[in-house]
PDB file of C-alpha atoms in Angstrom:
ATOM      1  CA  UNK A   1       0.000   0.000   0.000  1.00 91.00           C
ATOM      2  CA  UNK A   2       1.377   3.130  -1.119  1.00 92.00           C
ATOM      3  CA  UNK A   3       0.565   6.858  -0.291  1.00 90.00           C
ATOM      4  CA  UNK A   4      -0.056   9.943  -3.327  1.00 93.00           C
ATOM      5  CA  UNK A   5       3.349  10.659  -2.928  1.00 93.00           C
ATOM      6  CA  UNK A   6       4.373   7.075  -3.601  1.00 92.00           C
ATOM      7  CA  UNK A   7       5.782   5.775  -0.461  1.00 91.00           C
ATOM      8  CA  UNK A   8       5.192   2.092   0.556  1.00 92.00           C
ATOM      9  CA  UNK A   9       3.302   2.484   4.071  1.00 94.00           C
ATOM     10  CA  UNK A  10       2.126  -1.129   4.214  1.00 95.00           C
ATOM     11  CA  UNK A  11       2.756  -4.747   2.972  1.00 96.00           C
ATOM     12  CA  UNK A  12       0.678  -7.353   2.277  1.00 97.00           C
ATOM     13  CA  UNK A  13       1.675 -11.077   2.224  1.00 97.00           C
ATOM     14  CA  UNK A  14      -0.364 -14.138   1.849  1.00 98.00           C
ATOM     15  CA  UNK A  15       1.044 -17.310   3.407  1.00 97.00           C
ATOM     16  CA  UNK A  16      -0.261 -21.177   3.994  1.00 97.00           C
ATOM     17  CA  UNK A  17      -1.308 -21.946   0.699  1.00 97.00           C
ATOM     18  CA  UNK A  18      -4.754 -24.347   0.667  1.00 95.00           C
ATOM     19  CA  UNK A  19      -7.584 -25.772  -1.061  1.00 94.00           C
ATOM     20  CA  UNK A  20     -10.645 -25.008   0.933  1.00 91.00           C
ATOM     21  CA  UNK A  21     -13.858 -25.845  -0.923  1.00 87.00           C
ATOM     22  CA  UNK A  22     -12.461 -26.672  -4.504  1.00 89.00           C
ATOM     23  CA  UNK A  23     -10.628 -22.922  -3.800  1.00 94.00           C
ATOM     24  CA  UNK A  24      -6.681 -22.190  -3.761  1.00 96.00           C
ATOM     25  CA  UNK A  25      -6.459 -19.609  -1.068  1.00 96.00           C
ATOM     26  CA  UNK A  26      -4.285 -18.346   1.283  1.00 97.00           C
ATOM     27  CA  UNK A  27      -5.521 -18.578   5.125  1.00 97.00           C
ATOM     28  CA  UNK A  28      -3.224 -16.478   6.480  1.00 98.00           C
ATOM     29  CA  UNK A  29      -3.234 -12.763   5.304  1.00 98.00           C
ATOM     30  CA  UNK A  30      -0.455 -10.272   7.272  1.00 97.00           C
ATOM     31  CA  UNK A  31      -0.696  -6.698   6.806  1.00 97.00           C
ATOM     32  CA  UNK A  32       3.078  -5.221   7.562  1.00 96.00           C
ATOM     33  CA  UNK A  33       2.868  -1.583   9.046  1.00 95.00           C
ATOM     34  CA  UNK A  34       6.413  -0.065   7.422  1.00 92.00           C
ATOM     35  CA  UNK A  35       6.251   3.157   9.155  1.00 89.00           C
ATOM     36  CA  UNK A  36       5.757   0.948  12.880  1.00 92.00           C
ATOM     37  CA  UNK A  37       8.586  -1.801  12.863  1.00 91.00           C
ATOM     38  CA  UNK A  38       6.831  -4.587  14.701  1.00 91.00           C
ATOM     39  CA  UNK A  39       2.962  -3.350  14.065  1.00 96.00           C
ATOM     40  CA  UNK A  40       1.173  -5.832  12.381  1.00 96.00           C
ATOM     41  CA  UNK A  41      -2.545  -7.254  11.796  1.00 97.00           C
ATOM     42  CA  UNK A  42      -2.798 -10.667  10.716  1.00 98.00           C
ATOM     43  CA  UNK A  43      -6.317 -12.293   9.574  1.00 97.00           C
ATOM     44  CA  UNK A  44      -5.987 -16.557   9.762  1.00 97.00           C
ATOM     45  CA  UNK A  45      -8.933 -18.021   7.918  1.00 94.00           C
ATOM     46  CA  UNK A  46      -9.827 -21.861   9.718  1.00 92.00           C
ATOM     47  CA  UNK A  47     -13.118 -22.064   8.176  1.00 90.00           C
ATOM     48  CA  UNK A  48     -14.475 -20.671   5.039  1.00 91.00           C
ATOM     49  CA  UNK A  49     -17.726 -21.118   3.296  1.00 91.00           C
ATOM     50  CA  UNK A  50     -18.490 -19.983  -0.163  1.00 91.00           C
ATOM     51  CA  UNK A  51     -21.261 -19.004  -2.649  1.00 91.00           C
ATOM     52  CA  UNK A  52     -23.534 -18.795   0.385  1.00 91.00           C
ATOM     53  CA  UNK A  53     -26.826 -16.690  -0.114  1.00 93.00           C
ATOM     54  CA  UNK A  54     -26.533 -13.509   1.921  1.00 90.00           C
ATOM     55  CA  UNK A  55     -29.860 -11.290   2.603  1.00 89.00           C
ATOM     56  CA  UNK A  56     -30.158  -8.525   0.629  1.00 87.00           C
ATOM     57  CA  UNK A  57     -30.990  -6.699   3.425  1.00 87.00           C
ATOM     58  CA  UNK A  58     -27.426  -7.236   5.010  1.00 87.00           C
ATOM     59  CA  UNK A  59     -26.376  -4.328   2.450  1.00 86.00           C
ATOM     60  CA  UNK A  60     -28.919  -2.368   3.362  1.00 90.00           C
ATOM     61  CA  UNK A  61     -27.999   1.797   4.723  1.00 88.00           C
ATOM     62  CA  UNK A  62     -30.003   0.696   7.855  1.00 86.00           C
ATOM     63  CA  UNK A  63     -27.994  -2.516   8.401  1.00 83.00           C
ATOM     64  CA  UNK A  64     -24.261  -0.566   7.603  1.00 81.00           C
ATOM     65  CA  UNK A  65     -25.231   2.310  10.141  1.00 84.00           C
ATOM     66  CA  UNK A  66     -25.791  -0.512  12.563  1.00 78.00           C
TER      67      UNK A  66
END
């Protein structure tokens, strides 16, 4: 992730390569802060479902503003 001026403020690297529901994806996503040495947030996927039918009303302004 770069800023309008160019510089690289974060990093994104996908690890743990699987096939999850006929899928290739990685389950473990690490964003690097590179102004904050040591800062990171890391999102590990153990389950994942997909083409599941969401409610249209999940999308919804009232549901966001919830």
């Amino acid at each position: 992730y770069y800023d309008e001026k160019g510089r690289k403020h974060r990093t994104l690297k996908f690890e743990d390569i699987k096939k999850i529901g006929g899928r290739t994806i990685p389950t473990i996503w690490t964003i690097i802060n590179n102004k904050k040495e040591g800062h990171i947030t890391q999102f590990i996927y153990n389950e994942v479902e997909f083409d599941t039918k969401i409610p249209k009303r999940i999308f919804s302004f009232r549901e966001l503003e919830r």
